[in-house]
Tab-separated table of C-alpha atoms in Angstrom:
chain	number	residue	atom	x	y	z
A	1	MET	CA	-24.150	209.419	100.002
A	2	PRO	CA	-26.956	211.246	98.116
A	3	GLN	CA	-26.479	211.973	94.434
A	4	THR	CA	-25.775	215.586	93.399
A	5	THR	CA	-26.860	217.678	90.485
A	6	LEU	CA	-25.673	221.019	89.071
A	7	THR	CA	-28.076	223.858	89.830
A	8	LEU	CA	-28.107	227.675	89.757
A	9	THR	CA	-28.028	229.687	93.005
A	10	PRO	CA	-27.914	233.498	93.689
A	11	HIS	CA	-24.132	233.087	94.031
A	12	GLY	CA	-23.635	231.106	90.821
A	13	PRO	CA	-23.590	227.445	89.795
A	14	ALA	CA	-23.307	224.939	92.625
A	15	LEU	CA	-23.774	221.246	93.352
A	16	ALA	CA	-26.935	220.397	95.270
A	17	PRO	CA	-27.993	217.030	96.715
A	18	ARG	CA	-30.644	215.129	94.806
A	19	TYR	CA	-32.925	212.678	96.558
A	20	ARG	CA	-34.930	209.985	94.863
A	21	GLU	CA	-38.609	209.979	95.477
A	22	ALA	CA	-39.935	206.725	96.884
A	23	ALA	CA	-41.618	204.692	94.184
A	24	VAL	CA	-45.334	204.405	94.769
A	25	PRO	CA	-46.527	200.884	93.969
A	26	PRO	CA	-49.486	200.781	91.588
A	27	ARG	CA	-52.791	200.274	93.328
A	28	ARG	CA	-54.352	196.951	92.574
A	29	SER	CA	-58.057	197.163	91.940
A	30	THR	CA	-60.273	195.384	94.429
A	31	ASN	CA	-62.852	194.748	91.721
A	32	PRO	CA	-62.375	191.141	90.533
A	33	TYR	CA	-63.829	191.981	87.119
A	34	ALA	CA	-61.350	194.840	86.617
A	35	ARG	CA	-58.478	192.454	87.385
A	36	LEU	CA	-59.986	189.908	85.015
A	37	PHE	CA	-59.930	192.259	82.031
A	38	ALA	CA	-56.499	193.663	82.850
A	39	VAL	CA	-55.041	190.670	81.005
A	40	PRO	CA	-53.834	191.798	77.543
A	41	GLY	CA	-56.215	190.685	74.794
A	42	ALA	CA	-59.076	189.790	77.148
A	43	LYS	CA	-61.308	192.660	76.064
A	44	ALA	CA	-60.790	191.941	72.361
A	45	PHE	CA	-61.730	188.254	72.405
A	46	THR	CA	-64.631	188.946	74.777
A	47	ALA	CA	-66.088	191.575	72.420
A	48	GLY	CA	-66.026	189.226	69.449
A	49	ASN	CA	-67.436	186.386	71.506
A	50	LEU	CA	-70.332	188.496	72.782
A	51	VAL	CA	-71.307	189.406	69.219
A	52	ALA	CA	-71.182	185.717	68.289
A	53	ARG	CA	-73.253	184.689	71.311
A	54	LEU	CA	-76.017	187.268	71.000
A	55	PRO	CA	-77.649	185.224	68.185
A	56	MET	CA	-77.903	182.268	70.575
A	57	GLY	CA	-80.747	184.150	72.231
A	58	MET	CA	-82.238	185.056	68.863
A	59	PHE	CA	-82.298	181.831	66.858
A	60	GLY	CA	-84.872	179.983	68.967
A	61	VAL	CA	-87.337	182.856	69.315
A	62	SER	CA	-86.899	183.851	65.664
A	63	ALA	CA	-87.521	180.287	64.494
A	64	VAL	CA	-90.630	179.888	66.659
A	65	ILE	CA	-92.119	183.192	65.445
A	66	MET	CA	-91.129	182.563	61.838
A	67	ILE	CA	-92.426	178.980	61.635
A	68	ALA	CA	-95.537	179.415	63.804
A	69	GLY	CA	-96.529	182.497	61.806
A	70	ARG	CA	-96.211	180.698	58.474
A	71	TYR	CA	-97.521	177.239	59.421
A	72	ASP	CA	-99.837	178.235	62.319
A	73	SER	CA	-98.452	175.581	64.661
A	74	TYR	CA	-96.424	176.066	67.820
A	75	ALA	CA	-96.014	172.293	68.000
A	76	LEU	CA	-94.241	172.297	64.612
A	77	ALA	CA	-92.127	175.298	65.601
A	78	GLY	CA	-91.103	173.645	68.866
A	79	SER	CA	-90.346	170.339	67.150
A	80	VAL	CA	-88.154	171.955	64.483
A	81	THR	CA	-86.265	173.918	67.124
A	82	ALA	CA	-85.873	170.765	69.191
A	83	THR	CA	-84.545	168.872	66.165
A	84	GLY	CA	-81.872	171.493	65.537
A	85	LEU	CA	-80.798	171.455	69.182
A	86	ALA	CA	-80.751	167.665	69.293
A	87	ALA	CA	-78.604	167.514	66.159
A	88	THR	CA	-76.235	170.072	67.651
A	89	ALA	CA	-76.058	167.998	70.821
A	90	VAL	CA	-74.824	165.029	68.765
A	91	VAL	CA	-72.320	166.930	66.588
A	92	ALA	CA	-70.991	169.484	69.128
A	93	PRO	CA	-68.675	167.119	71.073
A	94	TRP	CA	-66.959	166.100	67.839
A	95	THR	CA	-66.564	169.744	66.866
A	96	ALA	CA	-65.085	170.486	70.291
A	97	ARG	CA	-62.678	167.555	69.978
A	98	LEU	CA	-61.447	169.035	66.695
A	99	VAL	CA	-61.037	172.407	68.432
A	100	ASP	CA	-58.868	170.807	71.133
A	101	ARG	CA	-56.777	169.022	68.513
A	102	TYR	CA	-56.379	171.689	65.814
A	103	GLY	CA	-57.131	175.002	67.542
A	104	GLN	CA	-60.109	177.334	67.866
A	105	ALA	CA	-59.528	179.483	64.784
A	106	ARG	CA	-58.934	176.602	62.348
A	107	VAL	CA	-62.136	174.790	63.299
A	108	ALA	CA	-64.616	177.437	64.463
A	109	VAL	CA	-64.706	179.486	61.259
A	110	PRO	CA	-65.584	176.705	58.753
A	111	ALA	CA	-67.981	175.126	61.267
A	112	THR	CA	-69.789	178.455	61.618
A	113	VAL	CA	-70.050	178.920	57.859
A	114	LEU	CA	-71.718	175.515	57.481
A	115	SER	CA	-74.154	176.258	60.300
A	116	VAL	CA	-75.107	179.647	58.855
A	117	LEU	CA	-75.775	178.052	55.452
A	118	GLY	CA	-78.211	175.662	57.150
A	119	THR	CA	-79.947	178.566	58.884
A	120	LEU	CA	-80.334	180.514	55.656
A	121	SER	CA	-81.693	177.405	53.938
A	122	MET	CA	-84.401	177.114	56.588
A	123	LEU	CA	-85.268	180.782	56.121
A	124	LEU	CA	-85.747	180.269	52.389
A	125	CYS	CA	-87.883	177.166	52.958
A	126	VAL	CA	-90.177	179.001	55.374
A	127	ARG	CA	-90.386	181.976	53.054
A	128	ALA	CA	-91.411	179.702	50.184
A	129	GLY	CA	-93.855	177.683	52.294
A	130	ALA	CA	-91.963	174.454	51.647
A	131	PRO	CA	-93.164	171.134	53.133
A	132	ALA	CA	-92.603	170.763	56.860
A	133	TRP	CA	-90.030	167.992	56.457
A	134	THR	CA	-87.637	170.383	54.720
A	135	LEU	CA	-87.513	172.482	57.895
A	136	PHE	CA	-86.277	169.489	59.880
A	137	VAL	CA	-83.570	168.810	57.293
A	138	CYS	CA	-82.379	172.414	57.476
A	139	ALA	CA	-82.451	172.324	61.266
A	140	VAL	CA	-80.108	169.328	61.221
A	141	ALA	CA	-77.765	171.237	58.886
A	142	THR	CA	-77.198	173.885	61.583
A	143	ALA	CA	-75.632	171.343	63.936
A	144	THR	CA	-72.008	172.324	63.209
A	145	ALA	CA	-72.330	175.585	65.185
A	146	PRO	CA	-69.303	175.754	67.528
A	147	ASN	CA	-69.682	176.247	71.256
A	148	THR	CA	-68.557	179.881	71.430
A	149	GLY	CA	-69.196	180.128	75.158
A	150	GLY	CA	-67.088	177.039	75.791
A	151	MET	CA	-64.223	178.415	73.707
A	152	SER	CA	-64.314	181.647	75.691
A	153	ARG	CA	-64.296	179.755	78.997
A	154	ALA	CA	-61.348	177.685	77.727
A	155	ARG	CA	-59.414	180.902	77.096
A	156	TRP	CA	-60.077	182.130	80.622
A	157	ALA	CA	-59.068	178.753	82.057
A	158	HIS	CA	-55.799	178.937	80.110
A	159	LEU	CA	-55.056	182.550	81.055
A	160	HIS	CA	-55.822	181.964	84.768
A	161	ARG	CA	-54.762	178.343	85.093
A	162	ASP	CA	-52.972	179.104	88.403
A	163	ASP	CA	-55.663	181.368	89.911
A	164	PRO	CA	-58.863	179.560	91.059
A	165	ALA	CA	-60.461	182.812	92.277
A	166	ALA	CA	-60.022	184.430	88.866
A	167	ARG	CA	-61.464	181.344	87.181
A	168	HIS	CA	-64.530	181.547	89.427
A	169	THR	CA	-64.993	185.215	88.493
A	170	ALA	CA	-64.480	184.378	84.814
A	171	ASN	CA	-67.078	181.596	84.947
A	172	ALA	CA	-69.532	183.951	86.618
A	173	PHE	CA	-68.889	186.613	83.988
A	174	GLU	CA	-69.356	184.116	81.168
A	175	GLN	CA	-72.657	182.951	82.619
A	176	ALA	CA	-73.782	186.562	83.038
A	177	ALA	CA	-72.777	187.159	79.414
A	178	ASP	CA	-74.868	184.154	78.372
A	179	GLU	CA	-77.835	185.551	80.233
A	180	LEU	CA	-77.288	189.026	78.799
A	181	CYS	CA	-77.388	187.545	75.310
A	182	PHE	CA	-80.513	185.557	76.142
A	183	MET	CA	-82.027	188.712	77.625
A	184	LEU	CA	-81.311	190.986	74.655
A	185	GLY	CA	-81.615	188.299	71.990
A	186	PRO	CA	-85.340	187.551	72.380
A	187	VAL	CA	-86.137	191.260	72.598
A	188	LEU	CA	-84.200	192.007	69.417
A	189	ALA	CA	-85.604	188.961	67.627
A	190	ALA	CA	-89.225	189.743	68.551
A	191	PHE	CA	-88.768	193.372	67.497
A	192	LEU	CA	-87.202	192.505	64.135
A	193	CYS	CA	-89.793	189.835	63.337
A	194	SER	CA	-92.723	192.103	64.190
A	195	ALA	CA	-91.411	195.444	62.915
A	196	LEU	CA	-89.872	194.225	59.640
A	197	PHE	CA	-90.844	190.741	58.439
A	198	PRO	CA	-91.055	187.314	60.130
A	199	GLU	CA	-87.684	186.141	58.799
A	200	ALA	CA	-85.765	189.280	59.829
A	201	GLY	CA	-84.721	187.917	63.220
A	202	THR	CA	-83.168	184.800	61.701
A	203	LEU	CA	-81.385	186.794	58.999
A	204	VAL	CA	-79.816	189.272	61.434
A	205	ALA	CA	-78.867	186.494	63.858
A	206	ALA	CA	-77.013	184.595	61.121
A	207	ALA	CA	-75.041	187.712	60.144
A	208	LEU	CA	-74.084	188.491	63.750
A	209	PHE	CA	-73.064	184.900	64.417
A	210	LEU	CA	-70.712	184.704	61.460
A	211	GLY	CA	-69.238	188.168	62.050
A	212	GLY	CA	-68.675	187.587	65.761
A	213	VAL	CA	-66.899	184.267	65.228
A	214	LEU	CA	-64.597	185.858	62.647
A	215	VAL	CA	-63.622	188.607	65.112
A	216	PHE	CA	-63.169	186.110	67.954
A	217	ALA	CA	-61.045	183.745	65.892
A	218	ALA	CA	-58.781	186.603	64.803
A	219	GLN	CA	-57.592	187.119	68.423
A	220	ARG	CA	-54.781	184.575	68.306
A	221	SER	CA	-52.717	185.892	71.251
A	222	THR	CA	-55.162	184.547	73.859
A	223	GLU	CA	-56.032	181.304	72.067
A	224	PRO	CA	-55.145	178.219	74.142
A	225	PRO	CA	-52.347	176.091	72.682
A	226	VAL	CA	-53.325	172.999	70.754
A	227	ALA	CA	-53.438	170.043	73.088
A	228	PRO	CA	-51.157	167.124	72.156
A	229	ARG	CA	-52.856	163.965	71.074
A	230	THR	CA	-53.627	161.755	74.026
A	231	SER	CA	-54.764	158.179	74.488
A	232	ALA	CA	-57.221	159.274	77.174
A	233	GLY	CA	-60.802	158.411	76.416
A	234	SER	CA	-63.791	160.701	76.431
A	235	PRO	CA	-64.293	162.965	79.469
A	236	LEU	CA	-67.532	161.014	79.905
A	237	ARG	CA	-65.427	158.369	81.629
A	238	ALA	CA	-64.397	160.750	84.402
A	239	PRO	CA	-65.985	159.700	87.727
A	240	GLY	CA	-69.215	161.576	88.312
A	241	MET	CA	-69.320	163.187	84.866
A	242	ALA	CA	-72.218	161.121	83.496
A	243	ARG	CA	-74.430	161.908	86.481
A	244	LEU	CA	-73.495	165.582	86.290
A	245	LEU	CA	-74.501	165.653	82.622
A	246	GLY	CA	-77.880	164.284	83.685
A	247	VAL	CA	-78.283	167.368	85.870
A	248	PHE	CA	-77.488	169.579	82.882
A	249	LEU	CA	-80.016	167.660	80.774
A	250	ALA	CA	-82.829	168.304	83.259
A	251	THR	CA	-81.749	171.928	83.708
A	252	GLY	CA	-81.895	172.455	79.956
A	253	ALA	CA	-85.470	171.210	79.960
A	254	VAL	CA	-86.285	174.070	82.344
A	255	PHE	CA	-84.995	176.645	79.859
A	256	GLY	CA	-86.469	175.099	76.715
A	257	SER	CA	-89.960	174.622	78.090
A	258	MET	CA	-90.046	178.042	79.729
A	259	GLU	CA	-89.180	179.791	76.451
A	260	VAL	CA	-91.814	178.105	74.275
A	261	VAL	CA	-94.548	178.176	76.926
A	262	THR	CA	-93.981	181.874	77.635
A	263	LEU	CA	-94.068	182.724	73.930
A	264	ALA	CA	-97.308	180.777	73.534
A	265	HIS	CA	-98.883	182.334	76.639
A	266	VAL	CA	-98.000	185.963	75.854
A	267	ASP	CA	-98.226	185.604	72.036
A	268	GLY	CA	-97.340	189.109	70.858
A	269	PRO	CA	-94.570	191.685	70.415
A	270	VAL	CA	-94.120	191.956	74.197
A	271	ALA	CA	-93.324	188.234	74.462
A	272	GLY	CA	-89.620	188.839	73.859
A	273	PRO	CA	-89.192	191.512	76.559
A	274	VAL	CA	-91.221	189.496	79.072
A	275	LEU	CA	-89.130	186.395	78.394
A	276	GLY	CA	-85.955	188.482	78.587
A	277	LEU	CA	-86.704	189.365	82.209
A	278	GLN	CA	-85.790	185.834	83.237
A	279	ALA	CA	-82.357	186.313	81.678
A	280	ALA	CA	-82.104	189.761	83.308
A	281	GLY	CA	-82.561	188.249	86.754
A	282	SER	CA	-79.995	185.579	85.995
A	283	CYS	CA	-77.507	188.133	84.633
A	284	ALA	CA	-77.713	190.266	87.775
A	285	ALA	CA	-77.391	187.226	90.035
A	286	GLY	CA	-74.426	185.936	88.013
A	287	LEU	CA	-72.462	189.188	88.318
A	288	ALA	CA	-73.105	189.284	92.063
A	289	TYR	CA	-72.146	185.616	92.415
A	290	GLY	CA	-68.805	186.297	90.713
A	291	ARG	CA	-67.803	188.718	93.480
A	292	VAL	CA	-68.230	186.256	96.344
A	293	ARG	CA	-65.275	184.215	97.547
A	294	ARG	CA	-67.169	181.034	98.304
A	295	SER	CA	-69.626	179.307	96.006
A	296	ALA	CA	-72.745	177.423	97.026
A	297	GLY	CA	-73.193	173.724	96.407
A	298	LEU	CA	-75.029	172.507	93.328
A	299	PRO	CA	-77.947	170.943	95.282
A	300	ALA	CA	-78.520	174.234	97.140
A	301	CYS	CA	-78.618	176.161	93.856
A	302	LEU	CA	-81.050	173.685	92.321
A	303	ALA	CA	-83.271	173.741	95.400
A	304	ALA	CA	-83.602	177.508	94.999
A	305	MET	CA	-84.316	177.081	91.279
A	306	THR	CA	-87.039	174.502	91.940
A	307	ALA	CA	-88.776	176.795	94.407
A	308	LEU	CA	-88.537	179.872	92.197
A	309	MET	CA	-89.707	178.072	89.036
A	310	THR	CA	-93.134	177.605	90.627
A	311	LEU	CA	-93.660	181.384	90.603
A	312	PRO	CA	-94.347	181.709	86.826
A	313	LEU	CA	-96.989	178.966	87.105
A	314	LEU	CA	-98.749	180.792	89.924
A	315	ALA	CA	-98.470	184.140	88.113
A	316	ALA	CA	-99.786	182.744	84.812
A	317	ALA	CA	-102.801	181.304	86.614
A	318	THR	CA	-103.783	184.830	87.696
A	319	GLY	CA	-103.861	186.041	84.084
A	320	SER	CA	-101.745	189.102	84.951
A	321	LEU	CA	-98.947	189.854	82.495
A	322	LEU	CA	-97.237	192.091	85.058
A	323	ALA	CA	-97.254	189.302	87.641
A	324	LEU	CA	-95.781	186.888	85.101
A	325	ALA	CA	-93.020	189.353	84.219
A	326	GLY	CA	-92.079	189.753	87.889
A	327	ALA	CA	-92.173	186.000	88.452
A	328	LEU	CA	-89.842	185.370	85.521
A	329	LEU	CA	-87.418	187.990	86.844
A	330	LEU	CA	-87.289	186.280	90.240
A	331	ALA	CA	-87.123	182.781	88.755
A	332	GLY	CA	-84.115	183.736	86.671
A	333	MET	CA	-82.056	184.673	89.735
A	334	ALA	CA	-81.343	181.002	90.482
A	335	THR	CA	-80.141	180.234	86.964
A	336	ALA	CA	-76.662	181.778	86.850
A	337	PRO	CA	-75.424	180.477	90.240
A	338	THR	CA	-76.589	176.999	89.239
A	339	MET	CA	-74.808	177.112	85.880
A	340	VAL	CA	-71.607	178.631	87.302
A	341	THR	CA	-71.423	175.958	89.994
A	342	GLY	CA	-72.145	173.188	87.493
A	343	MET	CA	-69.560	174.434	84.975
A	344	SER	CA	-66.938	174.722	87.726
A	345	GLN	CA	-67.513	171.062	88.567
A	346	VAL	CA	-67.146	170.135	84.897
A	347	GLN	CA	-63.796	171.952	84.727
A	348	ARG	CA	-62.570	170.123	87.828
A	349	LEU	CA	-63.508	166.746	86.353
A	350	THR	CA	-62.080	167.363	82.858
A	351	PRO	CA	-58.357	167.026	81.938
A	352	PRO	CA	-56.887	170.327	80.644
A	353	SER	CA	-56.140	168.780	77.242
A	354	GLN	CA	-59.858	167.991	76.802
A	355	LEU	CA	-61.340	171.141	78.291
A	356	ASN	CA	-63.281	172.233	75.190
A	357	GLU	CA	-64.720	168.741	74.814
A	358	GLY	CA	-65.661	168.472	78.481
A	359	MET	CA	-67.468	171.799	78.572
A	360	THR	CA	-69.121	171.074	75.244
A	361	LEU	CA	-70.462	167.805	76.639
A	362	ALA	CA	-72.088	169.856	79.394
A	363	VAL	CA	-73.533	172.256	76.842
A	364	THR	CA	-74.603	169.272	74.727
A	365	ALA	CA	-76.555	167.848	77.649
A	366	LEU	CA	-78.017	171.303	78.223
A	367	LEU	CA	-79.057	171.566	74.560
A	368	GLY	CA	-80.559	168.110	74.679
A	369	GLY	CA	-82.635	169.196	77.650
A	370	ILE	CA	-83.639	172.413	75.907
A	371	ALA	CA	-84.754	170.359	72.911
A	372	LEU	CA	-86.802	168.034	75.109
A	373	GLY	CA	-88.290	170.919	77.039
A	374	SER	CA	-89.030	172.888	73.872
A	375	ALA	CA	-90.908	170.011	72.278
A	376	THR	CA	-92.758	169.134	75.491
A	377	GLY	CA	-93.643	172.746	76.177
A	378	GLY	CA	-94.910	173.295	72.625
A	379	TRP	CA	-97.091	170.172	72.728
A	380	THR	CA	-98.509	171.121	76.131
A	381	ALA	CA	-99.259	174.687	75.004
A	382	ASP	CA	-101.110	173.438	71.921
A	383	HIS	CA	-103.045	170.537	73.447
A	384	VAL	CA	-103.493	171.366	77.131
A	385	GLY	CA	-103.002	175.096	77.466
A	386	ALA	CA	-100.134	177.532	77.939
A	387	VAL	CA	-100.877	178.041	81.638
A	388	TYR	CA	-100.471	174.322	82.343
A	389	GLY	CA	-97.295	174.394	80.287
A	390	PHE	CA	-95.576	176.242	83.149
A	391	VAL	CA	-95.738	172.994	85.121
A	392	ILE	CA	-93.006	171.593	82.843
A	393	PRO	CA	-90.098	173.870	83.926
A	394	ALA	CA	-90.948	173.481	87.615
A	395	THR	CA	-91.034	169.698	87.261
A	396	ALA	CA	-87.758	169.633	85.307
A	397	ALA	CA	-86.052	171.698	88.013
A	398	GLY	CA	-87.227	169.219	90.629
A	399	ILE	CA	-85.789	166.322	88.601
A	400	ALA	CA	-82.451	168.173	88.321
A	401	LEU	CA	-82.434	168.577	92.107
A	402	LEU	CA	-82.977	164.863	92.652
A	403	LEU	CA	-80.169	163.999	90.216
A	404	ALA	CA	-77.817	166.484	91.902
A	405	GLY	CA	-78.471	164.702	95.182
A	406	THR	CA	-77.271	161.414	93.691
A	407	VAL	CA	-74.142	163.149	92.331
A	408	THR	CA	-73.333	164.515	95.798
A	409	ARG	CA	-73.866	161.157	97.504
A	410	THR	CA	-71.675	159.403	94.918
A	411	ALA	CA	-68.885	161.956	95.417
A	412	LYS	CA	-69.010	161.511	99.214
A	413	ALA	CA	-68.966	157.723	98.875
A	414	ARG	CA	-65.719	157.928	96.864
A	415	LEU	CA	-63.928	160.024	99.471
A	416	PRO	CA	-61.258	158.042	101.382
């Protein structure tokens, strides 16, 4: 029987039937990124993390410009940058293990403060024209910088632990965010160093890094719970992990060598924007990759990267800056799919209680490769020529492809 309600009619008050309107279910967005950020607190921690990650695209370029301008040596600039990355590669897994054990906020903030103090010390040494060895000491002091990208990925993995599709979209977004930071970071760093003073890029990057980590750490509602202590060994012992880290090492050499060689080849205020085009291509490809339901295999991604990394070499040989810019844009399009696929494999191999450590090991291998590529690219640019330096990233991509093939064969051999 329908419910009634008292209403007024021309003949006086009367009871009239009242019918309930059918509830219209809320429309669920078909955009996977809209669903991703519908989680409460997701936008807040992402905003802080993006501010903290933008300096990651600034520190290297700022250091190269700052040191090369003062000491007139790209080899020294590349070596100092490589030293800082190598030191971070050694310390970062221990920092990540502390994050897993004690929580992101308790560890990330003091670790960031120590790293920023090392960065500011290097700035003062360069400003004062101190001996070259002091720059290496300061570079080592920056090694406590926490893996902000890994902490953000750990939050997504915790929030969407029962939704593989959402985790794939989150990994794609995080890689696109990395590329966005590496696209805007060099542009901002080159502008600050040329428009203000050579140390301006480093100074601004340090301030953004510290401020972003403070904002990120303050978002406690989305922070993963502290993992209980476990007797499990390092994620390095997981089957296939060591070989996969070798792929990340070679891939990092692609990025490190490309950055230094491009800066040496262009050598001017437009170097940052030209280098940022590689990240722009990767960012666009990453966002598109996050919308697909099926991901490509790691060897296929690396095969595309190897082919595309030959384009900057061919463009640089023509002497056309426009051709080089276009080649870098195209070459970058293979970067994000490769990194998303590789990081997804790392997450599958790593126990949930060691997720920060597992992803940091991947980033550590990547940083080690960037350090190797940065030093090799700087030496080649100084002693052989910047054009020939573009051989390094293409060769490193080919090595990563060969290593990925051994990872795939090992995985198939272990199948029952």
